[in-house]
């Protein structure tokens, strides 16, 4: 089963008290990720390795009410890769299989 996904999506900013930036993972890719038989973390999050440009980091993607996953993009990453709201980012997402002791069942 594929655990690595390449997507191109627009960066958007959450309109709240803190300026969180996200990418919405498309429905087709989100569906494939949901089918991977792994343990999930809190709120159904999935641990991933992400690469944008030359920058890679570990994070989690979070399920959204629209049946897709959201990928948060930290300021450090946006600064390194010169990303901002409205830009299209080329993203590689690899689902992490070994979650360690802080996980819960699907």
Coordinates of N, CA and C in Angstrom, one line a residue:
X1 N 0.8 -1.2 0.0 CA 0.0 0.0 0.0 C 0.9 1.2 0.0
X2 N 0.5 2.2 -0.8 CA 1.3 3.4 -0.9 C 1.2 4.2 0.4
X3 N 2.4 4.7 0.8 CA 2.4 5.5 2.0 C 3.1 6.8 1.8
X4 N 3.4 7.1 0.5 CA 4.0 8.4 0.1 C 3.1 9.0 -1.0
X5 N 2.8 10.3 -0.8 CA 1.9 11.0 -1.6 C 2.5 12.3 -2.0
X6 N 2.3 12.7 -3.3 CA 2.8 14.0 -3.8 C 1.6 14.8 -4.2
X7 N 1.5 16.0 -3.7 CA 0.3 16.8 -4.0 C 0.8 18.3 -4.2
X8 N -0.1 19.0 -4.9 CA 0.1 20.5 -5.1 C -1.2 21.1 -4.6
X9 N -1.0 21.9 -3.5 CA -2.2 22.6 -3.0 C -1.9 24.0 -2.5
X10 N -3.0 24.8 -2.4 CA -2.9 26.2 -2.0 C -2.8 26.3 -0.5
X11 N -1.9 27.2 0.0 CA -1.7 27.5 1.4 C -2.8 28.5 1.8
X12 N -3.5 28.2 2.9 CA -4.5 29.1 3.4 C -4.3 29.4 4.9
X13 N -4.8 30.5 5.3 CA -4.7 30.9 6.7 C -6.0 30.8 7.5
X14 N -5.9 30.2 8.6 CA -7.1 30.1 9.5 C -7.4 31.4 10.0
X15 N -8.7 31.8 9.9 CA -9.1 33.2 10.4 C -9.5 33.1 11.8
X16 N -8.6 33.1 12.7 CA -8.8 33.1 14.2 C -7.8 33.9 14.9
X17 N -7.8 33.8 16.2 CA -6.9 34.6 17.0 C -5.4 34.4 16.8
X18 N -5.0 33.2 16.2 CA -3.7 32.9 15.9 C -3.6 32.6 14.4
X19 N -2.6 33.1 13.7 CA -2.4 33.0 12.3 C -1.9 31.6 11.9
X20 N -2.6 30.5 12.0 CA -2.2 29.2 11.6 C -2.4 29.1 10.1
X21 N -1.4 28.5 9.4 CA -1.4 28.3 8.0 C -1.5 26.8 7.7
X22 N -2.4 26.4 6.7 CA -2.6 25.0 6.4 C -2.6 24.8 4.9
X23 N -2.6 23.5 4.6 CA -2.9 23.0 3.3 C -4.0 22.0 3.5
X24 N -5.0 22.0 2.6 CA -6.0 21.0 2.7 C -5.6 19.9 1.7
X25 N -5.5 18.7 2.2 CA -5.1 17.5 1.4 C -6.4 17.1 0.6
X26 N -6.3 17.0 -0.7 CA -7.5 16.7 -1.5 C -8.2 15.4 -1.1
X27 N -9.5 15.3 -1.4 CA -10.3 14.2 -1.0 C -9.7 12.8 -1.4
X28 N -9.3 12.7 -2.7 CA -8.7 11.4 -3.2 C -7.5 11.0 -2.3
X29 N -6.6 11.9 -2.1 CA -5.4 11.5 -1.3 C -5.8 11.2 0.1
X30 N -6.7 12.0 0.7 CA -7.2 11.8 2.1 C -7.8 10.5 2.2
X31 N -8.6 10.0 1.2 CA -9.2 8.7 1.3 C -8.2 7.6 1.3
X32 N -7.1 7.8 0.5 CA -6.1 6.8 0.5 C -5.3 6.7 1.8
X33 N -5.1 7.9 2.4 CA -4.4 7.9 3.7 C -5.3 7.2 4.8
X34 N -6.6 7.5 4.7 CA -7.5 6.8 5.7 C -7.5 5.3 5.6
X35 N -7.2 4.8 4.5 CA -7.2 3.3 4.2 C -5.9 2.7 4.8
X36 N -4.9 3.4 5.1 CA -3.7 2.8 5.6 C -3.9 2.3 7.0
X37 N -3.7 1.0 7.3 CA -3.9 0.4 8.6 C -2.8 0.7 9.6
X38 N -2.9 1.9 10.2 CA -1.9 2.3 11.2 C -2.7 2.8 12.4
X39 N -2.0 2.9 13.5 CA -2.5 3.5 14.7 C -2.6 5.0 14.6
X40 N -3.7 5.6 15.1 CA -3.8 7.1 15.0 C -3.5 7.7 16.3
X41 N -3.1 9.0 16.3 CA -2.9 9.7 17.5 C -4.2 10.5 17.9
X42 N -4.0 11.3 18.9 CA -5.2 12.1 19.4 C -5.9 12.8 18.3
X43 N -7.2 12.9 18.4 CA -8.1 13.6 17.4 C -8.1 12.9 16.0
X44 N -7.6 11.7 16.0 CA -7.5 11.0 14.7 C -6.3 11.4 13.8
X45 N -5.4 12.1 14.4 CA -4.2 12.6 13.6 C -3.3 11.5 13.1
X46 N -2.7 11.8 12.0 CA -1.8 10.8 11.4 C -0.4 11.4 11.4
X47 N 0.6 10.7 12.0 CA 2.0 11.2 11.9 C 2.6 11.1 10.5
X48 N 3.3 12.1 10.1 CA 3.8 12.1 8.7 C 5.2 12.8 8.7
X49 N 6.0 12.4 7.7 CA 7.2 13.2 7.3 C 6.7 14.0 6.1
X50 N 7.1 15.3 6.1 CA 6.6 16.2 5.0 C 7.9 16.8 4.4
X51 N 7.9 17.0 3.1 CA 8.9 17.7 2.4 C 8.3 18.8 1.5
X52 N 8.7 20.0 1.6 CA 8.4 21.1 0.7 C 9.7 21.7 0.3
X53 N 10.0 21.7 -1.0 CA 11.3 22.3 -1.4 C 12.4 21.4 -0.9
X54 N 13.3 22.1 -0.2 CA 14.5 21.4 0.4 C 14.3 21.2 1.9
X55 N 13.1 21.5 2.4 CA 12.9 21.4 3.8 C 12.0 20.2 4.2
X56 N 12.4 19.3 5.1 CA 11.7 18.2 5.6 C 11.5 18.3 7.1
X57 N 10.3 17.8 7.5 CA 10.1 17.8 9.0 C 9.0 16.7 9.3
X58 N 8.9 16.4 10.6 CA 7.9 15.5 11.1 C 6.8 16.3 11.7
X59 N 5.6 15.9 11.4 CA 4.4 16.6 11.9 C 3.2 15.6 11.9
X60 N 2.0 16.1 12.1 CA 0.8 15.3 11.9 C -0.2 16.0 11.1
X61 N -1.0 15.2 10.4 CA -2.1 15.8 9.6 C -3.4 15.5 10.4
X62 N -4.4 16.3 10.3 CA -5.6 16.2 11.1 C -6.8 16.1 10.3
X63 N -7.7 15.2 10.7 CA -9.0 15.1 9.9 C -9.8 16.3 10.1
X64 N -10.5 16.7 9.0 CA -11.4 17.8 9.0 C -12.9 17.3 8.8
X65 N -13.8 18.1 9.2 CA -15.2 17.8 9.0 C -15.6 17.5 7.6
X66 N -14.9 18.0 6.6 CA -15.2 17.8 5.2 C -14.6 16.5 4.7
X67 N -14.2 15.6 5.5 CA -13.6 14.3 5.1 C -12.3 14.4 4.4
X68 N -11.5 15.4 4.8 CA -10.1 15.6 4.2 C -9.2 15.8 5.4
X69 N -7.9 15.7 5.1 CA -6.9 16.0 6.2 C -6.4 17.4 6.0
X70 N -6.0 18.0 7.1 CA -5.3 19.3 7.1 C -3.9 19.2 7.5
X71 N -3.0 19.9 6.8 CA -1.5 19.8 7.1 C -1.2 21.2 7.6
X72 N -0.8 21.4 8.8 CA -0.3 22.7 9.3 C 1.1 23.0 8.8
X73 N 1.3 24.2 8.4 CA 2.6 24.7 7.9 C 3.2 25.7 8.9
X74 N 4.2 25.3 9.6 CA 4.8 26.2 10.7 C 5.4 27.4 10.0
X75 N 5.5 28.5 10.8 CA 6.2 29.7 10.3 C 7.6 29.4 9.9
X76 N 8.3 28.6 10.7 CA 9.7 28.3 10.3 C 9.8 27.7 8.9
X77 N 8.9 26.8 8.6 CA 8.9 26.2 7.2 C 8.5 27.2 6.2
X78 N 7.5 28.0 6.5 CA 7.1 29.1 5.5 C 8.2 30.0 5.2
X79 N 9.0 30.4 6.2 CA 10.1 31.3 6.1 C 11.2 30.7 5.2
X80 N 11.6 29.5 5.6 CA 12.7 28.8 4.9 C 12.4 28.6 3.4
X81 N 11.1 28.3 3.1 CA 10.7 28.0 1.7 C 10.0 29.2 1.0
X82 N 10.0 30.3 1.7 CA 9.4 31.6 1.1 C 7.9 31.3 0.7
X83 N 7.2 30.7 1.6 CA 5.8 30.4 1.3 C 4.9 31.4 2.0
X84 N 3.7 31.7 1.5 CA 2.7 32.5 2.1 C 1.3 32.1 1.6
X85 N 0.4 32.7 2.3 CA -1.0 32.4 2.0 C -1.3 32.6 0.5
X86 N -2.0 31.7 -0.1 CA -2.4 31.8 -1.5 C -1.5 31.2 -2.5
X87 N -0.2 30.9 -2.1 CA 0.7 30.2 -3.0 C 0.4 28.7 -3.1
X88 N 0.7 28.1 -4.2 CA 0.5 26.7 -4.4 C 1.9 26.0 -4.0
X89 N 1.8 25.0 -3.1 CA 3.0 24.3 -2.6 C 3.0 22.9 -3.2
X90 N 4.2 22.5 -3.6 CA 4.4 21.1 -4.0 C 4.9 20.4 -2.8
X91 N 4.1 19.3 -2.4 CA 4.3 18.7 -1.1 C 4.5 17.2 -1.2
X92 N 5.4 16.6 -0.5 CA 5.6 15.2 -0.4 C 5.2 14.8 1.0
X93 N 4.3 13.9 1.2 CA 3.8 13.4 2.5 C 4.1 11.9 2.6
X94 N 4.8 11.5 3.6 CA 5.0 10.1 3.9 C 4.4 9.7 5.2
X95 N 3.5 8.8 5.2 CA 2.8 8.4 6.5 C 3.9 7.6 7.3
X96 N 4.0 7.9 8.6 CA 4.9 7.2 9.4 C 4.2 6.0 10.1
X97 N 4.9 4.8 10.0 CA 4.3 3.6 10.5 C 4.6 3.4 12.0
X98 N 5.8 3.6 12.4 CA 6.2 3.4 13.8 C 5.8 4.6 14.7
X99 N 4.8 4.5 15.4 CA 4.3 5.6 16.2 C 4.8 5.7 17.6
X100 N 5.3 4.7 18.1 CA 5.8 4.7 19.5 C 4.7 4.6 20.5
X101 N 5.0 4.8 21.8 CA 4.0 4.5 22.9 C 2.9 5.5 23.1
X102 N 2.9 6.7 22.4 CA 1.8 7.6 22.7 C 0.6 7.5 21.8
X103 N 0.4 6.3 21.2 CA -0.7 6.2 20.2 C -1.9 5.5 20.8
X104 N -3.0 5.6 20.0 CA -4.2 4.9 20.4 C -4.7 4.1 19.2
X105 N -5.6 3.2 19.4 CA -6.1 2.4 18.3 C -6.9 3.2 17.3
X106 N -7.1 2.7 16.1 CA -7.9 3.4 15.1 C -9.3 3.5 15.5

